[in-house]
Amino acid sequence: MQLLKHFKKLTVRPKNAQELKGLILQLAIQGKLTVNWRVENPDVEEVSEYLRGIKKVKQQLIREKKIKKEKPLPEVNKVDIPFELPNKWTWCRLNDLGVIGSSSRVHQKDWQTEGVPFYRAREIVKLSKFGEVNNNLFITEELFNEFKENGSVPEKDDIMITGVGTIGIPYIVNNEDRFYFKDASVLIFKNIFNLYSAYLNLFFHSQYWRNEIHKDSMGTTVHTLTISRAKLVPTILPPLEEQKEIVKVVETLFKEIEQLEQLTVERITLKEDFVTSALNQLTSNNAKQEWEFLQAHFKSFFDETSNIKKLRETVLQLAVQGKLTVEWRLQRSLSGAEVEDASFLLKRIKDERNQLIKEKKIKGEKQISSITEEEIPYTLPESWIWCRMQDLCPNISSGSTPPKPYFKKEGVPYLKVYNIRNQKIDFDYRKQFVDKEYHSTKLKRSILKPGDVIMNIVGPPLGKVAIIPDDFPEWNCNQAISFFQPLDRKLNTWLYTYLRAGTFLDRIELIGTAGQDNISVTKSKTIMLPLPPFEEQKVIVQKVNALMGLCDALEQEVKQSQEQSEQLMQSCLREVFES
């Protein structure tokens, strides 16, 4: 069997653990975990004899008026049977095995703040998952004793089953339990024939049971489990001795899964901690040795998407701190090659902006505050300089939303935040256009051109950035997007790289209502950023692109590994459900 053959391999990823448990339960109720046991124990009593015994006891209890006579249920026929069972097993209706009912009605006026706990479906779910529950509803001892007299109080080995909310969740009553339950929202399977409740508990946790209770005769999904529907569910009954063996095998396999799952979680946590530490070292002053070490172990360390995400973030941090180009600067220095200081680049841009203002080609703006020493977060390499976004990009602003009639099937592409995906423009996702004339007049302030850098200023999350592509000659955007149009168009890839790093978000004052983080246009203008010499900018961008390509390749390998794991799981599923 493939499941057991590849057991350890299938538990490598934590998310597979629950799927594996589901598969094991399905194998268990189909008799596939006890094939060898049946060979070694050929003389067990056929379960049909046991069912006949239950039927006789039921008839006797009806005669003694201890339980009510019920309308006979139809026998399970071939149409109801999804798979064949082993010899000596049988199909029956759930009601053939016990008495299914609910509680006596408890009116809201009888709810108390102390006394005997009174549980609804949500409390039964918590009991099933955690074995305990914090409860704030109770009934009096007198009322509880009254219900005890009529036989509706849960007793040891009875099984509670949720009928609303998350339906079909079982809870086996134990010796210490003392509670009552809400009618309709919770069903009770009275185990008056001393059936092996541990096996029934496995059955009620199986995918087969969930599938059966979530469909009606028309195949429609339902969200309430009534007593009448529960009674009719085709139920799988093995011989009693084999039920015990099934429970034993399942418990053994579950224990192994949990041990492997814990080891997997510990392995991933240790690796993530190590990777985090190594990446933190990269952003320190002496990063060369750590970088070389990580490069030699990329595939070993970065085999989880969370670690690759951290690698991307660290690459961008190293880039904007000038740590990707330490060797480049050293080689230039040794060779005597001159690199123009970024302060000259900044001065040329300021002179050009002042000239354009003088010629009334762009609007003059209110002078923003100079950068103080207290604001500087880290020391820059020689020939770099700190500046503000407004120093590089005049008239930073945001878009606006035109009235509905101006949205057209064709025209000028109109961007919203959801069009920024994976730090690129994805205009195919819910594309919109605005009227060309309205774009060039009323929306003139927010005309975008290829190469412009845009960023969302309404979140969460903030930090979505993109460069306008050249698919269209002009674009426009709504008010949740700000745009940066550098006077020197060659700066756009550096601005894009810096904004992608997102480090400025730690040093900017956000505005917004509860649950929303906004960056004002004014704050967008004051974003402080390092400016390297232009030649170094090009080298940094090239290195970032190469390293992001490496991250893409690593992510693709992780994806392929996950797909292979999924294919193996699906193969096991097919073996279980098609055999």
GROMACS .gro file of C-alpha atoms in nm, residues 69-443:
model
  375
   69LYS     CA    1  -4.095   0.192   1.896
   70GLU     CA    2  -3.968   0.346   1.572
   71LYS     CA    3  -4.070   0.325   1.212
   72PRO     CA    4  -3.855   0.062   1.033
   73LEU     CA    5  -3.574   0.210   0.825
   74PRO     CA    6  -3.494   0.090   0.471
   75GLU     CA    7  -3.209  -0.158   0.448
   76VAL     CA    8  -2.880  -0.037   0.300
   77ASN     CA    9  -2.883  -0.123  -0.070
   78LYS     CA   10  -2.619  -0.120  -0.342
   79VAL     CA   11  -2.702   0.238  -0.440
   80ASP     CA   12  -2.602   0.353  -0.089
   81ILE     CA   13  -2.275   0.160  -0.083
   82PRO     CA   14  -1.966   0.356  -0.203
   83PHE     CA   15  -1.721   0.063  -0.160
   84GLU     CA   16  -1.712  -0.307  -0.080
   85LEU     CA   17  -1.635  -0.427   0.271
   86PRO     CA   18  -1.425  -0.726   0.385
   87ASN     CA   19  -1.591  -1.057   0.464
   88LYS     CA   20  -1.775  -1.065   0.799
   89TRP     CA   21  -1.819  -0.687   0.795
   90THR     CA   22  -2.157  -0.532   0.716
   91TRP     CA   23  -2.337  -0.214   0.623
   92CYS     CA   24  -2.621  -0.095   0.845
   93ARG     CA   25  -2.805   0.223   0.933
   94LEU     CA   26  -2.663   0.423   1.223
   95ASN     CA   27  -2.991   0.381   1.407
   96ASP     CA   28  -2.947   0.000   1.394
   97LEU     CA   29  -2.663   0.036   1.644
   98GLY     CA   30  -2.823   0.247   1.914
   99VAL     CA   31  -3.086   0.504   2.000
  100ILE     CA   32  -3.040   0.850   1.849
  101GLY     CA   33  -3.217   1.141   2.007
  102SER     CA   34  -3.177   1.485   2.159
  103SER     CA   35  -3.240   1.657   2.490
  104SER     CA   36  -3.560   1.767   2.654
  105ARG     CA   37  -3.636   2.129   2.583
  106VAL     CA   38  -3.463   2.381   2.810
  107HIS     CA   39  -3.619   2.725   2.782
  108GLN     CA   40  -3.396   3.031   2.795
  109LYS     CA   41  -3.567   3.142   3.115
  110ASP     CA   42  -3.425   2.828   3.281
  111TRP     CA   43  -3.064   2.915   3.200
  112GLN     CA   44  -2.861   2.985   3.512
  113THR     CA   45  -2.521   3.136   3.599
  114GLU     CA   46  -2.427   2.834   3.813
  115GLY     CA   47  -2.532   2.473   3.859
  116VAL     CA   48  -2.497   2.189   3.606
  117PRO     CA   49  -2.318   2.294   3.283
  118PHE     CA   50  -2.548   2.340   2.982
  119TYR     CA   51  -2.370   2.285   2.648
  120ARG     CA   52  -2.452   2.394   2.296
  121ALA     CA   53  -2.287   2.269   1.975
  122ARG     CA   54  -1.993   2.508   2.013
  123GLU     CA   55  -1.907   2.362   2.356
  124ILE     CA   56  -1.925   2.006   2.221
  125VAL     CA   57  -1.678   2.103   1.946
  126LYS     CA   58  -1.438   2.242   2.208
  127LEU     CA   59  -1.475   1.928   2.420
  128SER     CA   60  -1.397   1.715   2.115
  129LYS     CA   61  -1.090   1.917   2.018
  130PHE     CA   62  -0.947   2.022   2.354
  131GLY     CA   63  -1.113   1.799   2.614
  132GLU     CA   64  -1.231   2.100   2.815
  133VAL     CA   65  -1.450   2.403   2.774
  134ASN     CA   66  -1.515   2.735   2.946
  135ASN     CA   67  -1.889   2.758   2.991
  136ASN     CA   68  -2.118   3.034   3.118
  137LEU     CA   69  -2.457   2.859   3.094
  138PHE     CA   70  -2.602   2.624   3.354
  139ILE     CA   71  -2.927   2.459   3.467
  140THR     CA   72  -3.040   2.381   3.819
  141GLU     CA   73  -2.971   2.050   3.993
  142GLU     CA   74  -3.347   1.991   4.018
  143LEU     CA   75  -3.397   2.026   3.643
  144PHE     CA   76  -3.093   1.809   3.573
  145ASN     CA   77  -3.229   1.532   3.799
  146GLU     CA   78  -3.563   1.555   3.624
  147PHE     CA   79  -3.392   1.496   3.288
  148LYS     CA   80  -3.194   1.212   3.443
  149GLU     CA   81  -3.521   1.042   3.529
  150ASN     CA   82  -3.641   1.052   3.168
  151GLY     CA   83  -3.311   0.907   3.041
  152SER     CA   84  -3.188   1.200   2.831
  153VAL     CA   85  -2.878   1.281   3.040
  154PRO     CA   86  -2.550   1.176   2.870
  155GLU     CA   87  -2.386   0.870   3.026
  156LYS     CA   88  -2.047   0.702   2.988
  157ASP     CA   89  -1.974   0.590   2.629
  158ASP     CA   90  -2.271   0.781   2.486
  159ILE     CA   91  -2.162   0.991   2.189
  160MET     CA   92  -2.262   1.354   2.150
  161ILE     CA   93  -2.283   1.476   1.788
  162THR     CA   94  -2.313   1.841   1.681
  163GLY     CA   95  -2.619   1.915   1.471
  164VAL     CA   96  -2.560   2.282   1.382
  165GLY     CA   97  -2.256   2.496   1.297
  166THR     CA   98  -1.973   2.251   1.234
  167ILE     CA   99  -2.199   1.948   1.212
  168GLY     CA  100  -2.115   1.585   1.286
  169ILE     CA  101  -1.837   1.648   1.541
  170PRO     CA  102  -1.840   1.364   1.799
  171TYR     CA  103  -1.757   1.362   2.168
  172ILE     CA  104  -1.749   1.041   2.376
  173VAL     CA  105  -1.891   1.093   2.725
  174ASN     CA  106  -1.663   0.973   3.005
  175ASN     CA  107  -1.705   0.896   3.374
  176GLU     CA  108  -1.620   1.249   3.488
  177ASP     CA  109  -1.866   1.424   3.256
  178ARG     CA  110  -2.173   1.579   3.411
  179PHE     CA  111  -2.363   1.814   3.180
  180TYR     CA  112  -2.683   1.865   2.984
  181PHE     CA  113  -2.716   1.984   2.624
  182LYS     CA  114  -2.929   2.199   2.400
  183ASP     CA  115  -3.199   2.031   2.192
  184ALA     CA  116  -3.163   2.036   1.810
  185SER     CA  117  -2.810   2.180   1.820
  186VAL     CA  118  -2.669   1.858   1.968
  187LEU     CA  119  -2.768   1.495   1.904
  188ILE     CA  120  -2.699   1.207   2.141
  189PHE     CA  121  -2.615   0.851   2.036
  190LYS     CA  122  -2.722   0.644   2.338
  191ASN     CA  123  -2.481   0.351   2.351
  192ILE     CA  124  -2.724   0.117   2.525
  193PHE     CA  125  -2.576  -0.196   2.363
  194ASN     CA  126  -2.220  -0.133   2.486
  195LEU     CA  127  -2.077  -0.089   2.139
  196TYR     CA  128  -1.704  -0.018   2.120
  197SER     CA  129  -1.722   0.362   2.138
  198ALA     CA  130  -1.356   0.412   2.039
  199TYR     CA  131  -1.427   0.259   1.696
  200LEU     CA  132  -1.745   0.467   1.655
  201ASN     CA  133  -1.541   0.775   1.741
  202LEU     CA  134  -1.302   0.694   1.453
  203PHE     CA  135  -1.598   0.641   1.222
  204PHE     CA  136  -1.748   0.980   1.319
  205HIS     CA  137  -1.414   1.148   1.245
  206SER     CA  138  -1.380   0.993   0.898
  207GLN     CA  139  -1.419   1.180   0.569
  208TYR     CA  140  -1.685   0.927   0.471
  209TRP     CA  141  -1.905   1.035   0.766
  210ARG     CA  142  -1.854   1.404   0.684
  211ASN     CA  143  -1.947   1.346   0.320
  212GLU     CA  144  -2.264   1.156   0.415
  213ILE     CA  145  -2.397   1.413   0.661
  214HIS     CA  146  -2.329   1.708   0.430
  215LYS     CA  147  -2.547   1.587   0.146
  216ASP     CA  148  -2.914   1.511   0.108
  217SER     CA  149  -3.088   1.274  -0.132
  218MET     CA  150  -3.053   1.531  -0.413
  219GLY     CA  151  -2.679   1.568  -0.355
  220THR     CA  152  -2.718   1.920  -0.219
  221THR     CA  153  -2.487   2.040   0.060
  222VAL     CA  154  -2.668   2.079   0.393
  223HIS     CA  155  -2.561   2.256   0.710
  224THR     CA  156  -2.787   2.096   0.973
  225LEU     CA  157  -2.778   1.738   1.098
  226THR     CA  158  -3.123   1.629   1.214
  227ILE     CA  159  -3.204   1.315   1.410
  228SER     CA  160  -3.391   1.164   1.115
  229ARG     CA  161  -3.097   1.219   0.878
  230ALA     CA  162  -2.844   1.084   1.128
  231LYS     CA  163  -3.048   0.765   1.173
  232LEU     CA  164  -3.031   0.692   0.800
  233VAL     CA  165  -2.655   0.727   0.750
  234PRO     CA  166  -2.512   0.400   0.606
  235THR     CA  167  -2.265   0.284   0.871
  236ILE     CA  168  -1.972   0.043   0.854
  237LEU     CA  169  -1.958  -0.224   1.123
  238PRO     CA  170  -1.663  -0.466   1.155
  239PRO     CA  171  -1.656  -0.755   1.404
  240LEU     CA  172  -1.596  -0.635   1.760
  241GLU     CA  173  -1.247  -0.790   1.790
  242GLU     CA  174  -1.143  -0.629   1.462
  243GLN     CA  175  -1.280  -0.292   1.579
  244LYS     CA  176  -1.036  -0.311   1.869
  245GLU     CA  177  -0.748  -0.395   1.634
  246ILE     CA  178  -0.846  -0.106   1.403
  247VAL     CA  179  -0.839   0.140   1.693
  248LYS     CA  180  -0.502   0.004   1.806
  249VAL     CA  181  -0.346   0.040   1.458
  250VAL     CA  182  -0.491   0.389   1.404
  251GLU     CA  183  -0.364   0.509   1.742
  252THR     CA  184  -0.017   0.373   1.659
  253LEU     CA  185  -0.009   0.546   1.320
  254PHE     CA  186  -0.147   0.872   1.462
  255LYS     CA  187   0.121   0.869   1.728
  256GLU     CA  188   0.391   0.822   1.464
  257ILE     CA  189   0.245   1.104   1.253
  258GLU     CA  190   0.243   1.336   1.553
  259GLN     CA  191   0.604   1.247   1.637
  260LEU     CA  192   0.714   1.304   1.277
  261GLU     CA  193   0.509   1.623   1.261
  262GLN     CA  194   0.676   1.752   1.577
  263LEU     CA  195   1.019   1.668   1.440
  264THR     CA  196   0.931   1.844   1.115
  265VAL     CA  197   0.810   2.155   1.297
  266GLU     CA  198   1.126   2.156   1.512
  267ARG     CA  199   1.345   2.110   1.203
  268ILE     CA  200   1.175   2.397   1.019
  269THR     CA  201   1.186   2.621   1.327
  270LEU     CA  202   1.556   2.555   1.382
  271LYS     CA  203   1.630   2.622   1.017
  272GLU     CA  204   1.423   2.942   1.019
  273ASP     CA  205   1.599   3.061   1.334
  274PHE     CA  206   1.938   2.987   1.181
  275VAL     CA  207   1.848   3.155   0.852
  276THR     CA  208   1.713   3.459   1.037
  277SER     CA  209   2.035   3.483   1.238
  278ALA     CA  210   2.251   3.446   0.927
  279LEU     CA  211   2.050   3.706   0.736
  280ASN     CA  212   2.071   3.944   1.032
  281GLN     CA  213   2.448   3.900   1.023
  282LEU     CA  214   2.442   3.993   0.656
  283THR     CA  215   2.303   4.335   0.742
  284SER     CA  216   2.581   4.394   0.996
  285ASN     CA  217   2.905   4.570   0.909
  286ASN     CA  218   3.104   4.251   0.850
  287ALA     CA  219   2.883   4.053   0.615
  288LYS     CA  220   3.122   3.903   0.359
  289GLN     CA  221   3.187   3.573   0.541
  290GLU     CA  222   2.818   3.514   0.617
  291TRP     CA  223   2.724   3.588   0.257
  292GLU     CA  224   2.976   3.339   0.119
  293PHE     CA  225   2.856   3.077   0.367
  294LEU     CA  226   2.491   3.127   0.271
  295GLN     CA  227   2.571   3.118  -0.100
  296ALA     CA  228   2.727   2.773  -0.056
  297HIS     CA  229   2.413   2.644   0.118
  298PHE     CA  230   2.132   2.824  -0.065
  299LYS     CA  231   1.937   2.512  -0.161
  300SER     CA  232   1.973   2.357   0.186
  301PHE     CA  233   1.861   2.662   0.380
  302PHE     CA  234   1.607   2.813   0.145
  303ASP     CA  235   1.372   2.521   0.088
  304GLU     CA  236   1.078   2.688   0.265
  305THR     CA  237   0.888   2.982   0.116
  306SER     CA  238   0.910   3.171   0.446
  307ASN     CA  239   1.292   3.158   0.433
  308ILE     CA  240   1.299   3.268   0.069
  309LYS     CA  241   1.077   3.564   0.160
  310LYS     CA  242   1.329   3.661   0.431
  311LEU     CA  243   1.610   3.626   0.174
  312ARG     CA  244   1.434   3.867  -0.064
  313GLU     CA  245   1.385   4.119   0.217
  314THR     CA  246   1.749   4.092   0.321
  315VAL     CA  247   1.879   4.132  -0.036
  316LEU     CA  248   1.684   4.457  -0.067
  317GLN     CA  249   1.810   4.580   0.272
  318LEU     CA  250   2.169   4.504   0.171
  319ALA     CA  251   2.113   4.682  -0.160
  320VAL     CA  252   1.988   5.010  -0.014
  321GLN     CA  253   2.268   5.011   0.248
  322GLY     CA  254   2.535   4.972  -0.021
  323LYS     CA  255   2.644   4.629   0.106
  324LEU     CA  256   2.596   4.451  -0.227
  325THR     CA  257   2.854   4.673  -0.391
  326VAL     CA  258   3.136   4.678  -0.134
  327GLU     CA  259   3.363   4.479  -0.368
  328TRP     CA  260   3.263   4.696  -0.665
  329ARG     CA  261   3.363   5.014  -0.481
  330LEU     CA  262   3.692   4.856  -0.369
  331GLN     CA  263   3.782   4.749  -0.723
  332ARG     CA  264   3.701   5.096  -0.858
  333SER     CA  265   3.921   5.250  -0.591
  334LEU     CA  266   4.212   5.015  -0.659
  335SER     CA  267   4.190   5.072  -1.034
  336GLY     CA  268   4.180   5.449  -0.990
  337ALA     CA  269   3.845   5.479  -1.171
  338GLU     CA  270   3.661   5.791  -1.063
  339VAL     CA  271   3.302   5.774  -0.942
  340GLU     CA  272   3.106   6.096  -0.933
  341ASP     CA  273   2.980   6.176  -0.583
  342ALA     CA  274   2.599   6.153  -0.557
  343SER     CA  275   2.590   6.510  -0.420
  344PHE     CA  276   2.670   6.637  -0.772
  345LEU     CA  277   2.386   6.430  -0.916
  346LEU     CA  278   2.150   6.573  -0.655
  347LYS     CA  279   2.264   6.930  -0.727
  348ARG     CA  280   2.203   6.889  -1.103
  349ILE     CA  281   1.851   6.761  -1.033
  350LYS     CA  282   1.777   7.055  -0.802
  351ASP     CA  283   1.910   7.303  -1.058
  352GLU     CA  284   1.696   7.147  -1.331
  353ARG     CA  285   1.386   7.158  -1.107
  354ASN     CA  286   1.443   7.526  -1.026
  355GLN     CA  287   1.480   7.605  -1.397
  356LEU     CA  288   1.158   7.422  -1.482
  357ILE     CA  289   0.976   7.614  -1.208
  358LYS     CA  290   1.116   7.938  -1.343
  359GLU     CA  291   0.994   7.845  -1.692
  360LYS     CA  292   0.655   7.754  -1.539
  361LYS     CA  293   0.680   7.403  -1.678
  362ILE     CA  294   0.623   7.256  -1.335
  363LYS     CA  295   0.467   7.403  -1.022
  364GLY     CA  296   0.674   7.536  -0.737
  365GLU     CA  297   0.628   7.352  -0.407
  366LYS     CA  298   0.648   7.432  -0.041
  367GLN     CA  299   0.999   7.360   0.087
  368ILE     CA  300   1.009   7.053   0.312
  369SER     CA  301   1.234   7.018   0.614
  370SER     CA  302   1.601   6.930   0.578
  371ILE     CA  303   1.730   6.594   0.703
  372THR     CA  304   1.863   6.607   1.059
  373GLU     CA  305   2.132   6.382   1.208
  374GLU     CA  306   1.872   6.224   1.438
  375GLU     CA  307   1.675   6.102   1.137
  376ILE     CA  308   1.965   5.917   0.972
  377PRO     CA  309   1.918   5.543   1.040
  378TYR     CA  310   2.259   5.417   0.922
  379THR     CA  311   2.589   5.536   0.780
  380LEU     CA  312   2.615   5.545   0.403
  381PRO     CA  313   2.918   5.454   0.192
  382GLU     CA  314   3.141   5.738   0.074
  383SER     CA  315   3.001   5.917  -0.232
  384TRP     CA  316   2.639   5.840  -0.126
  385ILE     CA  317   2.405   6.104   0.014
  386TRP     CA  318   2.070   6.118   0.196
  387CYS     CA  319   1.786   6.311   0.031
  388ARG     CA  320   1.408   6.333   0.032
  389MET     CA  321   1.178   6.195  -0.234
  390GLN     CA  322   1.067   6.548  -0.328
  391ASP     CA  323   1.432   6.634  -0.407
  392LEU     CA  324   1.421   6.382  -0.692
  393CYS     CA  325   1.054   6.390  -0.797
  394PRO     CA  326   0.858   6.716  -0.835
  395ASN     CA  327   0.482   6.735  -0.779
  396ILE     CA  328   0.436   6.399  -0.605
  397SER     CA  329   0.064   6.336  -0.577
  398SER     CA  330  -0.205   6.067  -0.586
  399GLY     CA  331  -0.487   5.983  -0.824
  400SER     CA  332  -0.863   6.025  -0.794
  401THR     CA  333  -1.181   5.841  -0.890
  402PRO     CA  334  -1.388   5.971  -1.182
  403PRO     CA  335  -1.770   5.947  -1.185
  404LYS     CA  336  -1.910   5.615  -1.308
  405PRO     CA  337  -2.013   5.736  -1.659
  406TYR     CA  338  -1.646   5.804  -1.740
  407PHE     CA  339  -1.541   5.441  -1.699
  408LYS     CA  340  -1.531   5.287  -2.048
  409LYS     CA  341  -1.468   4.950  -2.214
  410GLU     CA  342  -1.175   5.113  -2.394
  411GLY     CA  343  -0.966   5.421  -2.333
  412VAL     CA  344  -0.687   5.500  -2.086
  413PRO     CA  345  -0.595   5.217  -1.846
  414TYR     CA  346  -0.696   5.300  -1.488
  415LEU     CA  347  -0.510   5.141  -1.197
  416LYS     CA  348  -0.622   5.045  -0.848
  417VAL     CA  349  -0.415   4.894  -0.570
  418TYR     CA  350  -0.526   4.543  -0.664
  419ASN     CA  351  -0.345   4.588  -0.998
  420ILE     CA  352  -0.013   4.593  -0.809
  421ARG     CA  353   0.066   4.225  -0.765
  422ASN     CA  354   0.405   4.079  -0.676
  423GLN     CA  355   0.553   4.431  -0.712
  424LYS     CA  356   0.448   4.454  -1.076
  425ILE     CA  357   0.152   4.590  -1.269
  426ASP     CA  358  -0.106   4.320  -1.345
  427PHE     CA  359  -0.358   4.507  -1.555
  428ASP     CA  360  -0.530   4.189  -1.671
  429TYR     CA  361  -0.667   4.151  -1.319
  430ARG     CA  362  -1.005   4.332  -1.315
  431LYS     CA  363  -0.894   4.583  -1.579
  432GLN     CA  364  -1.066   4.922  -1.608
  433PHE     CA  365  -1.043   5.211  -1.853
  434VAL     CA  366  -1.139   5.579  -1.828
  435ASP     CA  367  -1.253   5.818  -2.097
  436LYS     CA  368  -0.958   5.970  -2.286
  437GLU     CA  369  -1.086   6.327  -2.271
  438TYR     CA  370  -1.167   6.307  -1.899
  439HIS     CA  371  -0.819   6.161  -1.844
  440SER     CA  372  -0.647   6.447  -2.022
  441THR     CA  373  -0.854   6.720  -1.851
  442LYS     CA  374  -1.006   6.640  -1.511
  443LEU     CA  375  -0.751   6.368  -1.434
   0.00000   0.00000   0.00000
